[in-house]
Each structure stands twice: as structure tokens, then as C-alpha cells.
C-alpha positions as YAML, in Angstrom:
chain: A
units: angstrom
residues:
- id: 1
  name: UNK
  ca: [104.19, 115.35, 120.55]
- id: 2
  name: UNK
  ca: [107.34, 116.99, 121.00]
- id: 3
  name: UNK
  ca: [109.84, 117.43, 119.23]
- id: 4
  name: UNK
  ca: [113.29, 114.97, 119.78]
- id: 5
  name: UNK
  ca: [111.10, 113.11, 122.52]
- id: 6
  name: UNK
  ca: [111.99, 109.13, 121.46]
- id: 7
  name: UNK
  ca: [108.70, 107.54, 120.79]
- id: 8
  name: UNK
  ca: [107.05, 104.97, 123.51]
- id: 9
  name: UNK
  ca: [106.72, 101.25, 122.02]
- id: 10
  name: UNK
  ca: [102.87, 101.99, 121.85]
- id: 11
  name: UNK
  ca: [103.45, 105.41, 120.33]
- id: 12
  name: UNK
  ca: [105.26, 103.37, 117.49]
- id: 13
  name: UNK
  ca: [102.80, 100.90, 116.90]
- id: 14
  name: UNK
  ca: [99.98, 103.60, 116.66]
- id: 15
  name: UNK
  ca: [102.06, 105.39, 114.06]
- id: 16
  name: UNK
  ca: [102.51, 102.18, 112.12]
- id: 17
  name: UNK
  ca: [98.75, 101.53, 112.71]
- id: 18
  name: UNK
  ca: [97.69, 104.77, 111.24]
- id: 19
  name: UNK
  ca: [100.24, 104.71, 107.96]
- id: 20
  name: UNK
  ca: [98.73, 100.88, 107.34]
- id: 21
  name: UNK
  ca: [95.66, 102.86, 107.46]
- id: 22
  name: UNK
  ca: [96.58, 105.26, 104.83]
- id: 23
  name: UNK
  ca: [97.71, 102.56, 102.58]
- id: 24
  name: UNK
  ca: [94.59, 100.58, 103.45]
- id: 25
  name: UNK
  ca: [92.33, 103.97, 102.40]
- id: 26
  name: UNK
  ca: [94.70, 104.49, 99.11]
- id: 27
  name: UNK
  ca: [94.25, 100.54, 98.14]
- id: 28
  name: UNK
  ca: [90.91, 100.59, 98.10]
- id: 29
  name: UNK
  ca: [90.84, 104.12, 96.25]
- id: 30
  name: UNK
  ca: [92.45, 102.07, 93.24]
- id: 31
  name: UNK
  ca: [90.82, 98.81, 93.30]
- id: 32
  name: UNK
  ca: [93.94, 97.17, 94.82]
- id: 33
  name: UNK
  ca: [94.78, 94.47, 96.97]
- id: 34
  name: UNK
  ca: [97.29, 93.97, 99.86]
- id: 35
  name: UNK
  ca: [97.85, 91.68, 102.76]
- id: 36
  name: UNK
  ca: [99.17, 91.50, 105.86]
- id: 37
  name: UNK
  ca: [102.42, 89.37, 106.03]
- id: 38
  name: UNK
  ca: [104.93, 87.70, 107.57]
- id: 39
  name: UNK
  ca: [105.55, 88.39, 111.13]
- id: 40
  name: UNK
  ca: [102.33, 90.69, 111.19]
- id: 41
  name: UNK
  ca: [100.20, 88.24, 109.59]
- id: 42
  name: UNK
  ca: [101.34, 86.10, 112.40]
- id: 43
  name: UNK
  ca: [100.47, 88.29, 114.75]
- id: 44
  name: UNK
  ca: [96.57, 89.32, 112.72]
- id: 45
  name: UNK
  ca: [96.32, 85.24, 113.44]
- id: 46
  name: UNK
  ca: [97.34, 84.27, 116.48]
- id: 47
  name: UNK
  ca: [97.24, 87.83, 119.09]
- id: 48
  name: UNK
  ca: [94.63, 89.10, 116.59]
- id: 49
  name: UNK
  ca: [97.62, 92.18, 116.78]
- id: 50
  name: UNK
  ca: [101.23, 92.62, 117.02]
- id: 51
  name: UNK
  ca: [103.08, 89.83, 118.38]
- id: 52
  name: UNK
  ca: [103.69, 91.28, 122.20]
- id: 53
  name: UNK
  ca: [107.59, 91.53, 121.61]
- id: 54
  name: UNK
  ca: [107.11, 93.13, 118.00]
- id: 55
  name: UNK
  ca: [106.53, 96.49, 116.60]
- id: 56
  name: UNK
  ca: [106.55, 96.70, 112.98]
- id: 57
  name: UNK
  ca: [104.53, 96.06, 109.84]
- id: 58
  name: UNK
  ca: [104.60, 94.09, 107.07]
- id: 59
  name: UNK
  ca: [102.45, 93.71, 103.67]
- id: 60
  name: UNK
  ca: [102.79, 92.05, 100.14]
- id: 61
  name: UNK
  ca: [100.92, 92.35, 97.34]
- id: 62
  name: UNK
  ca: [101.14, 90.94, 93.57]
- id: 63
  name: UNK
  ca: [103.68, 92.93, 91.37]
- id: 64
  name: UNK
  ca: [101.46, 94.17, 89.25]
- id: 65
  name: UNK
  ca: [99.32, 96.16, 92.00]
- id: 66
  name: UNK
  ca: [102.62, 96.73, 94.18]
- id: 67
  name: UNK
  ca: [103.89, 98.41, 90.90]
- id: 68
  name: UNK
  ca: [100.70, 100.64, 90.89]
- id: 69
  name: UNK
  ca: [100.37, 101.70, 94.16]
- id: 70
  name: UNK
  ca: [104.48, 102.91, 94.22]
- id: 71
  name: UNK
  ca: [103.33, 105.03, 91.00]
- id: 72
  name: UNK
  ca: [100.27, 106.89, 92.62]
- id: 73
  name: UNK
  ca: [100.77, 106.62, 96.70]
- id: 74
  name: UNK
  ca: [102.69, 110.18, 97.04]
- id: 75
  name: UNK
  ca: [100.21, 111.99, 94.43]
- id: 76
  name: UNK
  ca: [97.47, 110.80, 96.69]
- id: 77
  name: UNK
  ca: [98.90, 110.35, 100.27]
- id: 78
  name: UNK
  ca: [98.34, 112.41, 103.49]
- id: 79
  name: UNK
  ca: [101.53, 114.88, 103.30]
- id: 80
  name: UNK
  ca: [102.53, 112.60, 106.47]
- id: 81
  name: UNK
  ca: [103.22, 110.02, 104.79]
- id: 82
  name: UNK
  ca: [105.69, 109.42, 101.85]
- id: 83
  name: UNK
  ca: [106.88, 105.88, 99.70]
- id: 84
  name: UNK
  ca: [110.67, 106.10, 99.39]
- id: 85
  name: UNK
  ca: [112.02, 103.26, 96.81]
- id: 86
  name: UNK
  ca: [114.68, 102.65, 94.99]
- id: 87
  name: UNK
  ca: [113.71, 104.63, 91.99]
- id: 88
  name: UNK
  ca: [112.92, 107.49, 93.93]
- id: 89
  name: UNK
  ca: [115.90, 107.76, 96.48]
- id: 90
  name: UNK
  ca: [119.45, 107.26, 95.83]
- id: 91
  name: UNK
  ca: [121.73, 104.84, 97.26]
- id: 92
  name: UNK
  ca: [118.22, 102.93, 98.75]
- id: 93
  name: UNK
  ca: [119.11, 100.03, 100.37]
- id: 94
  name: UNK
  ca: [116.76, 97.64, 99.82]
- id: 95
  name: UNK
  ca: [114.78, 95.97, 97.02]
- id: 96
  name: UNK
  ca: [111.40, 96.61, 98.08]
- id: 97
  name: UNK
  ca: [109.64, 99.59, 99.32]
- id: 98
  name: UNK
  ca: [109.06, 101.46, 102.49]
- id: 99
  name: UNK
  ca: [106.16, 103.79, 103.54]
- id: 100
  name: UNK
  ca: [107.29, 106.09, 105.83]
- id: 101
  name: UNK
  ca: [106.40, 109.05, 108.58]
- id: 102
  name: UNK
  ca: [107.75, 112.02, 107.90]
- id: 103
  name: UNK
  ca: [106.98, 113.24, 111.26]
- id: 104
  name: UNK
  ca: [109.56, 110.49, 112.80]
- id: 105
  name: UNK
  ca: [113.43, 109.94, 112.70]
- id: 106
  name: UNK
  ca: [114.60, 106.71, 113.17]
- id: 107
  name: UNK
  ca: [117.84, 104.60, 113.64]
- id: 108
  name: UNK
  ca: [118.34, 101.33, 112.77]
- id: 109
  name: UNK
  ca: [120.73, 98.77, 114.51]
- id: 110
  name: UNK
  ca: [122.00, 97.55, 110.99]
- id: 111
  name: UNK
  ca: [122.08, 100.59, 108.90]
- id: 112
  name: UNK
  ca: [122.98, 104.01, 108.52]
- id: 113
  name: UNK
  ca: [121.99, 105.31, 105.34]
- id: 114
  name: UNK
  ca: [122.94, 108.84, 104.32]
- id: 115
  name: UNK
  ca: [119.47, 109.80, 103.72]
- id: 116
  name: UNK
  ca: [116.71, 110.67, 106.36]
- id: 117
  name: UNK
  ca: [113.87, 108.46, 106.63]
- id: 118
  name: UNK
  ca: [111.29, 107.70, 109.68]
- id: 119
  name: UNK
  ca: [108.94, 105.21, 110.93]
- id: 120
  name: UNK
  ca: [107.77, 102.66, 108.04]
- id: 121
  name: UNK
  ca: [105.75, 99.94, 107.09]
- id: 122
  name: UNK
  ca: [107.79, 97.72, 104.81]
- id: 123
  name: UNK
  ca: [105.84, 96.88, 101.22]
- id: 124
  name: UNK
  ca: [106.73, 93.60, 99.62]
- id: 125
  name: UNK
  ca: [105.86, 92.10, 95.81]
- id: 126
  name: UNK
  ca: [105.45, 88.99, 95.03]
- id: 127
  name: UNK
  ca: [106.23, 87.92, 91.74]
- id: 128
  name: UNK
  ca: [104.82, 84.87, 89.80]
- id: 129
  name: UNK
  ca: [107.82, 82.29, 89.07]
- id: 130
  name: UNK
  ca: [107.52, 78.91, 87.13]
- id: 131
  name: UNK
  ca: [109.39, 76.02, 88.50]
- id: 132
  name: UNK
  ca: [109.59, 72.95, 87.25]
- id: 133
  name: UNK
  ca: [112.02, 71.06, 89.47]
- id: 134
  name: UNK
  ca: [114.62, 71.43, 92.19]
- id: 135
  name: UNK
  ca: [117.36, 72.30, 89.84]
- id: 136
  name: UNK
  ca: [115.76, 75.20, 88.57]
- id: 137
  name: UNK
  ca: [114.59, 76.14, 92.20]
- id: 138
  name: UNK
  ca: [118.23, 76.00, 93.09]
- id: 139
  name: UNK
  ca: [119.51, 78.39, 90.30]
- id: 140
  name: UNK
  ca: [116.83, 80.99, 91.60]
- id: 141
  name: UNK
  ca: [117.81, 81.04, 94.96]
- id: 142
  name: UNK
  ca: [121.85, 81.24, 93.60]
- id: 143
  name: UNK
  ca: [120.81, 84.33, 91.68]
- id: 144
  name: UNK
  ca: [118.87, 85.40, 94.85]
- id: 145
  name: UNK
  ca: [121.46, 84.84, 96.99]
- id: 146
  name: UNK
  ca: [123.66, 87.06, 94.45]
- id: 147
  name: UNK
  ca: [121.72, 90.08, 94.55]
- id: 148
  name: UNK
  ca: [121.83, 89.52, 98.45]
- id: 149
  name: UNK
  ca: [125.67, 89.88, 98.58]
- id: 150
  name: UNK
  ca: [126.14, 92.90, 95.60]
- id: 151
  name: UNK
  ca: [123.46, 94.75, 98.46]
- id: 152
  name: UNK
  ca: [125.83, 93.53, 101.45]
- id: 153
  name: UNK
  ca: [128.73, 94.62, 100.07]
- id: 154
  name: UNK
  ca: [127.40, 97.82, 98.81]
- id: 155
  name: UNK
  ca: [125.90, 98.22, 102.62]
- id: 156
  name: UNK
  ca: [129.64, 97.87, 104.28]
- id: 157
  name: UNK
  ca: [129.73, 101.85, 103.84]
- id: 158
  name: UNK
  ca: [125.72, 101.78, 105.24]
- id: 159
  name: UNK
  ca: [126.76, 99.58, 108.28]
- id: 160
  name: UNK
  ca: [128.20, 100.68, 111.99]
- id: 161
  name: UNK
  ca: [131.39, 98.89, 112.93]
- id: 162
  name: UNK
  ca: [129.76, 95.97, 114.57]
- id: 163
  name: UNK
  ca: [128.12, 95.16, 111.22]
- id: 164
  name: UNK
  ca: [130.78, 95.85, 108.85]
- id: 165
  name: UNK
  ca: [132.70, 92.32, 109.49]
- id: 166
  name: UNK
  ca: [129.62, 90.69, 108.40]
- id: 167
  name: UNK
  ca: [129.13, 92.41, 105.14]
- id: 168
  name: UNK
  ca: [132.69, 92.28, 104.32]
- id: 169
  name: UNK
  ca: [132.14, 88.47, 104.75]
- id: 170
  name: UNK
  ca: [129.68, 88.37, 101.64]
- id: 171
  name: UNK
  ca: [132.57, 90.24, 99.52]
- id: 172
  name: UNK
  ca: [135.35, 87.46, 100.45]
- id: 173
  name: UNK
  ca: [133.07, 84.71, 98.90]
- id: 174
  name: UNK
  ca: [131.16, 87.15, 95.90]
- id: 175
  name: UNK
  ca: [132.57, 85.33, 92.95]
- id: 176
  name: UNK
  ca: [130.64, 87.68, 90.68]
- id: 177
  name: UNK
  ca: [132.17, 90.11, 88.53]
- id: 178
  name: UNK
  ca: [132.71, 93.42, 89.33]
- id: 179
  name: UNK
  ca: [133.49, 92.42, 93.10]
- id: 180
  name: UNK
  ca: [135.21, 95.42, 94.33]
- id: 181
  name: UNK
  ca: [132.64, 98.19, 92.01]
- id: 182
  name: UNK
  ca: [129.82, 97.25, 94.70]
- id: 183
  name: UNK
  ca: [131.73, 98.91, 97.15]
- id: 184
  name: UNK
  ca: [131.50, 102.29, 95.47]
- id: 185
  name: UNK
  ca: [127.83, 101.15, 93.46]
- id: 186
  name: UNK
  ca: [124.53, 103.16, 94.19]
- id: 187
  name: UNK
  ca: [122.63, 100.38, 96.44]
- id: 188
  name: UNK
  ca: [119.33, 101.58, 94.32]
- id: 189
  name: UNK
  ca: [120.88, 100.37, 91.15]
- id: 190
  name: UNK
  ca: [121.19, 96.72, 92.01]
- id: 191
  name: UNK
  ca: [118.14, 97.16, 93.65]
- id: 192
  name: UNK
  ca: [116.10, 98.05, 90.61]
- id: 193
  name: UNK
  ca: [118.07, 94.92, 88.44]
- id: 194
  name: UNK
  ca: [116.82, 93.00, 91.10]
- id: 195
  name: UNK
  ca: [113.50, 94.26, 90.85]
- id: 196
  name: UNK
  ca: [113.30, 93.87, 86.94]
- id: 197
  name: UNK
  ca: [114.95, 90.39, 87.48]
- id: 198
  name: UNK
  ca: [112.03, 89.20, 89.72]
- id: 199
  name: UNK
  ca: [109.37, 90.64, 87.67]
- id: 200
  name: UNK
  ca: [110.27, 89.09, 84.47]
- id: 201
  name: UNK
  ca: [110.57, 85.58, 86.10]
- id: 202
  name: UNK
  ca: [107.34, 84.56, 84.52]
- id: 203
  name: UNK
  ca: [107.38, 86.70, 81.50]
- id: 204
  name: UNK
  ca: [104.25, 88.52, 82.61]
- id: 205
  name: UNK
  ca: [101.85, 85.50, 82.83]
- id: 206
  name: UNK
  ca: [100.41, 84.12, 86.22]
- id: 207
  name: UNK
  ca: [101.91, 80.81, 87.17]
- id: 208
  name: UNK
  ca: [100.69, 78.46, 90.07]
- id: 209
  name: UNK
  ca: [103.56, 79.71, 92.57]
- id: 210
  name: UNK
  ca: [104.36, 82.99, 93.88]
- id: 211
  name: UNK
  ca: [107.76, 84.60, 94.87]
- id: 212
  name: UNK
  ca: [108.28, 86.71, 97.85]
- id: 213
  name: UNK
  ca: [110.78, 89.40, 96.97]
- id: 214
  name: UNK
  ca: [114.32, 89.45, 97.70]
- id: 215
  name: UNK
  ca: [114.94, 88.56, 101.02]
- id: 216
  name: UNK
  ca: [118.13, 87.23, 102.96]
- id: 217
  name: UNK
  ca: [115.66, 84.10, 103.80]
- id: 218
  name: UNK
  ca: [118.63, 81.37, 103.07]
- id: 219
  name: UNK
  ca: [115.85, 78.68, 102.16]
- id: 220
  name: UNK
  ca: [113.97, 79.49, 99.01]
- id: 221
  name: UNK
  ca: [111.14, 77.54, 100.11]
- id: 222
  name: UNK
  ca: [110.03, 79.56, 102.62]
- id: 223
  name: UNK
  ca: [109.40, 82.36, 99.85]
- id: 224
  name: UNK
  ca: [107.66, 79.96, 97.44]
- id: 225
  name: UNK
  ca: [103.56, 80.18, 97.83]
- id: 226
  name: UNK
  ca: [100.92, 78.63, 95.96]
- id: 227
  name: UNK
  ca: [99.53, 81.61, 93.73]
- id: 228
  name: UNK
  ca: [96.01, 80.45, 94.94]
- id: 229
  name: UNK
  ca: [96.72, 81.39, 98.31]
- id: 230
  name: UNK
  ca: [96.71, 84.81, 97.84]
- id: 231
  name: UNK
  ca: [93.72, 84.52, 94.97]
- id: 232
  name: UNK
  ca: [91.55, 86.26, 97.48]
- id: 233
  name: UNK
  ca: [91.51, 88.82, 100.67]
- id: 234
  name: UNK
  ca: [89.56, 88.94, 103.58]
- id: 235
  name: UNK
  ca: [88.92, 91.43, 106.47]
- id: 236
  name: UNK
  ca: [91.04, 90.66, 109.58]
- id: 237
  name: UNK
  ca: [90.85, 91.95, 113.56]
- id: 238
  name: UNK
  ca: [94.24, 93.68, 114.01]
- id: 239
  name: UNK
  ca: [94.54, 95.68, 117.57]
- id: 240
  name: UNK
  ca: [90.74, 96.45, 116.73]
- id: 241
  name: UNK
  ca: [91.27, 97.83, 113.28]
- id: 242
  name: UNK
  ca: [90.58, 96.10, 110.15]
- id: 243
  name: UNK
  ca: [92.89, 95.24, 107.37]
- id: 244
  name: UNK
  ca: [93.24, 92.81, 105.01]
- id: 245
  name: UNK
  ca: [94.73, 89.04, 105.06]
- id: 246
  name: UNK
  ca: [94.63, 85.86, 102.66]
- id: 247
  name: UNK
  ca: [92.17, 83.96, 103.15]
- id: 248
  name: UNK
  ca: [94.54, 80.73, 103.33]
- id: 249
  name: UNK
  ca: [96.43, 82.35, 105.76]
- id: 250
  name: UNK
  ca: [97.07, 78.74, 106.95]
- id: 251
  name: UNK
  ca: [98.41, 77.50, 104.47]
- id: 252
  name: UNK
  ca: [101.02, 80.38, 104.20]
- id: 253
  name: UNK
  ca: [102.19, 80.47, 108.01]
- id: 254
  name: UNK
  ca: [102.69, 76.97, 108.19]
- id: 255
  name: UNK
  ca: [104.96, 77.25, 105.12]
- id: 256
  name: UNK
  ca: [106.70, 79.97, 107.05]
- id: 257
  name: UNK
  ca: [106.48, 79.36, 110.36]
- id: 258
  name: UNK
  ca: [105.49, 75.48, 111.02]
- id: 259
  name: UNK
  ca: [103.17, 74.81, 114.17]
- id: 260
  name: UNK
  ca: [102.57, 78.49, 114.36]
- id: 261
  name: UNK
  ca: [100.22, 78.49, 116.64]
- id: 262
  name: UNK
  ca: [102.75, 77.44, 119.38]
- id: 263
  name: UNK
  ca: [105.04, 80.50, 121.26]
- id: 264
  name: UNK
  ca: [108.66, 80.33, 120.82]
- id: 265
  name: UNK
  ca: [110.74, 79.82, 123.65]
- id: 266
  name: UNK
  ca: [111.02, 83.00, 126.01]
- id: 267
  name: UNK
  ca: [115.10, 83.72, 125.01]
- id: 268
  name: UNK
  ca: [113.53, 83.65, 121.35]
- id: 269
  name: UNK
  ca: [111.40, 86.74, 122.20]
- id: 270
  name: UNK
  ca: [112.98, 89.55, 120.61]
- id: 271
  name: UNK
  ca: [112.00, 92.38, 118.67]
- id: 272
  name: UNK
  ca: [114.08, 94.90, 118.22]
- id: 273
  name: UNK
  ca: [114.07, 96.60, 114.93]
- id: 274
  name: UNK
  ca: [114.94, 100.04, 116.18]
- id: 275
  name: UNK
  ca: [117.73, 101.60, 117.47]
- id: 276
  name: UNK
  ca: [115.22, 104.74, 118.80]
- id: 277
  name: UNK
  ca: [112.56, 106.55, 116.73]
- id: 278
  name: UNK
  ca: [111.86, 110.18, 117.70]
- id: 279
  name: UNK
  ca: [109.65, 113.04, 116.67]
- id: 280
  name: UNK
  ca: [110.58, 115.56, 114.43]
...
């Protein structure tokens, strides 16, 4: 390890391997539950491991244990590794929380925010949500889609040139109030409304659907889950360790993904999150 040498796409992946295990040792410390998700729970499936053109790493877990585990994580955590959320770091950018390497730097493509952070492995809630037809599921994904454009516009100070035209695109059609205020907002505040928002959707009693967390997902459906998908975990081969998945991981992919099974086409193979990591 040395110190300003970028990290090799393997060297990533370890680190990401090893703070998944440090979450996976704290978890079971306090009787919690998480599971793999989205593109690394399509990965645990189908390459038993990363997808080959990925790097990163993704979990969920219910609210109520997500909530938990962002309370006691830093009392208990190797000094490596830290949680950085939105209501313990200022101007934090996005509305769930990250676990991070304190040994790494990294750059995004997207974002520049104007604190440090390294390497992570992205923690998502979900939230139970009762929904009774498709008006009601298209007022959630309008108030979704809200909190998804205060955070963009906020971000325009966050984002390199190439980015900024985009962002500014979600403040020409805002029709909020306080339009121009997000410009000069802390990103954790609307983060944290966002946060309370989701976790009051069901008024603290389990439902039959669950709610991924705010997401720029466009289609609300592909963040809706039947609550008794994720009713239980089970142990799952990922590059030879093992962590934990739903056990109707089905079920969930094909809600995401489709035919999942199947490879994308070869120009679809991307998977660039980084801009470079490097030691510290």
C-alpha cells in the first residue's frame, strides 16, 4: 500500500469485500439483518460475485434495523471504517447512507462534494408503504420525484461542468416552492425530510409492500417489493465469502431486472462508478 498509488479494480473490490465484512460482523453483533441488493444481488445470483464489469456494493435493510445500525456502526467499527450520513456530515448528498474507507480517497464522475470521503458500500432502507391503487402510487412517486430535483438542484454547486446542465435542468421544471433556496440549501437537510418522509409512510406498522429509498429510478415500480420477500435471509456465495441475500431473490430481480439471467448486450457493459480511488 502506498500512499497516492490509484487502487487496481481488484484492489477495490477487496476493499469493498472487507468493509461488507465489517458490516456483516457488526449485523450479526446486534441481531440485525441486511441483504445484498440491486446490482450486487445480481451479481451474488448469477456470477455468484461482482458482475465482471462492476465494482461496487450494495445492501438494504428494513428501516427500523437500517436506523439501528447508523446509531451504533462507528461506536463499534474497525477505526477503518466509518458511516457518513446525512445527520452526521453536512451538505451530504444523498438520502441514504454510505460506509466508507478511511484509508481511500475517491472521485466520483458526478460529484464533487466539499468533504473527503473514500471507498464505500452504499446502505439502503426500505420503508413499509400502503398502497391502495395507482393513484396513490402516482402521488408517491411525484413526491419522490420532488425530493429528487430539491437534491439536483442543490448538487449544481456538487457537480463538474459536464454535469451542471443536467441539474440545472431539474431547477427549470421544479415547480416547488422555494426554487431558487435549494441552490444555497444544505443537501443533508432535504435529505433528512426525505428520510422522515419515507419512514412515516406507513405510520410505523408493517404493510404487505416495501419501498426502496429514494432513488432517481423514474418508475416507482421497480422500488415497490412484496414485504414477504425480504421476511427472511439466507447465506449466499459471493467471490467465496458469505453474506447474506433474500431468500426470494427471484422474485425481486425479476421485478428489477426482467429475464435476469440473460447478459446485456456487450455496448451495455459498463461500470464505471469511479473517477480513481487512491490510498491515503
Amino acid at each position: 500500500m502506498f500512499i497516492g498509488k490509484q487502487l487496481s479494480t481488484q484492489e477495490i473490490r477487496v476493499s469493498c469485500l472487507d468493509m461488507l465484512e465489517e458490516i456483516h460482523r457488526i449485523s450479526k453483533l446486534l441481531g440485525l439483518r441486511y441483504f445484498l441488493g440491486w446490482g450486487t444481488l445480481l451479481g451474488a445470483v448469477r456470477h455468484k460475485g461482482f458482475i465482471p464489469w462492476d465494482d461496487d456494493i450494495d445492501i438494504c435493510m428494513l428501516r427500523k434495523e437500517y436506523e439501528i445500525l447508523v446509531s451504533k456502526f462507528n461506536d463499534l467499527a474497525n477505526p477503518r471504517y466509518r458511516l457518513i450520513c446525512a445527520e452526521n456530515t453536512k451538505n451530504y448528498l444523498w438520502a441514504y447512507a454510505k460506509v466508507i474507507d478511511v484509508k481511500t480517497s475517491l472521485k466520483e464522475f458526478r460529484l464533487i462534494p466539499e468533504f473527503d470521503y473514500g471507498l464505500f458500500v452504499d446502505i439502503f432502507p426500505l420503508d413499509y408503504v400502503s398502497i391502495s391503487g395507482e393513484d396513490e402510487k402516482r402521488k408517491l412517486q411525484k413526491q419522490l420525484i420532488l425530493f429528487n430535483r430539491r437534491q439536483m438542484i442543490t448538487a449544481i454547486r456538487y457537480a463538474p461542468w459536464r454535469w451542471k446542465i443536467c441539474n440545472f435542468w431539474n431547477f427549470i421544471i421544479y415547480k416547488g416552492r422555494k426554487r431558487f433556496s435549494y441552490f444555497f440549501a444544505d443537501a443533508s437537510s432535504n435529505n433528512i425530510k426525505c428520510d422522515r418522509f419515507l419512514s412515516n409512510l406507513s405510520n410505523g406498522e408493517k404493510t404487505d409492500m416495501l419501498l426502496a429509498t429514494f432513488s432517481q429510478e423514474p418508475k416507482i415500480d421497480k422500488l415497490l417489493f412484496r414485504s414477504e420477500w425480504y421476511s427472511d435471509a439466507i447465506e449466499w456465495d459471493f467471490e467465496g465469502r458469505r453474506f447474506m441475500v433474500p431468500s426470494e431473490y427471484d422474485a425481486i430481480l425479476r421485478t428489477m431486472y426482467g429475464n435476469y439471467m440473460k447478459l446485456p448486450p456487450e455496448n451495455k457493459r459498463k461500470g464505471e462508478h469511479f473517477k480513481s480511488v487512491r490510498w491515503r
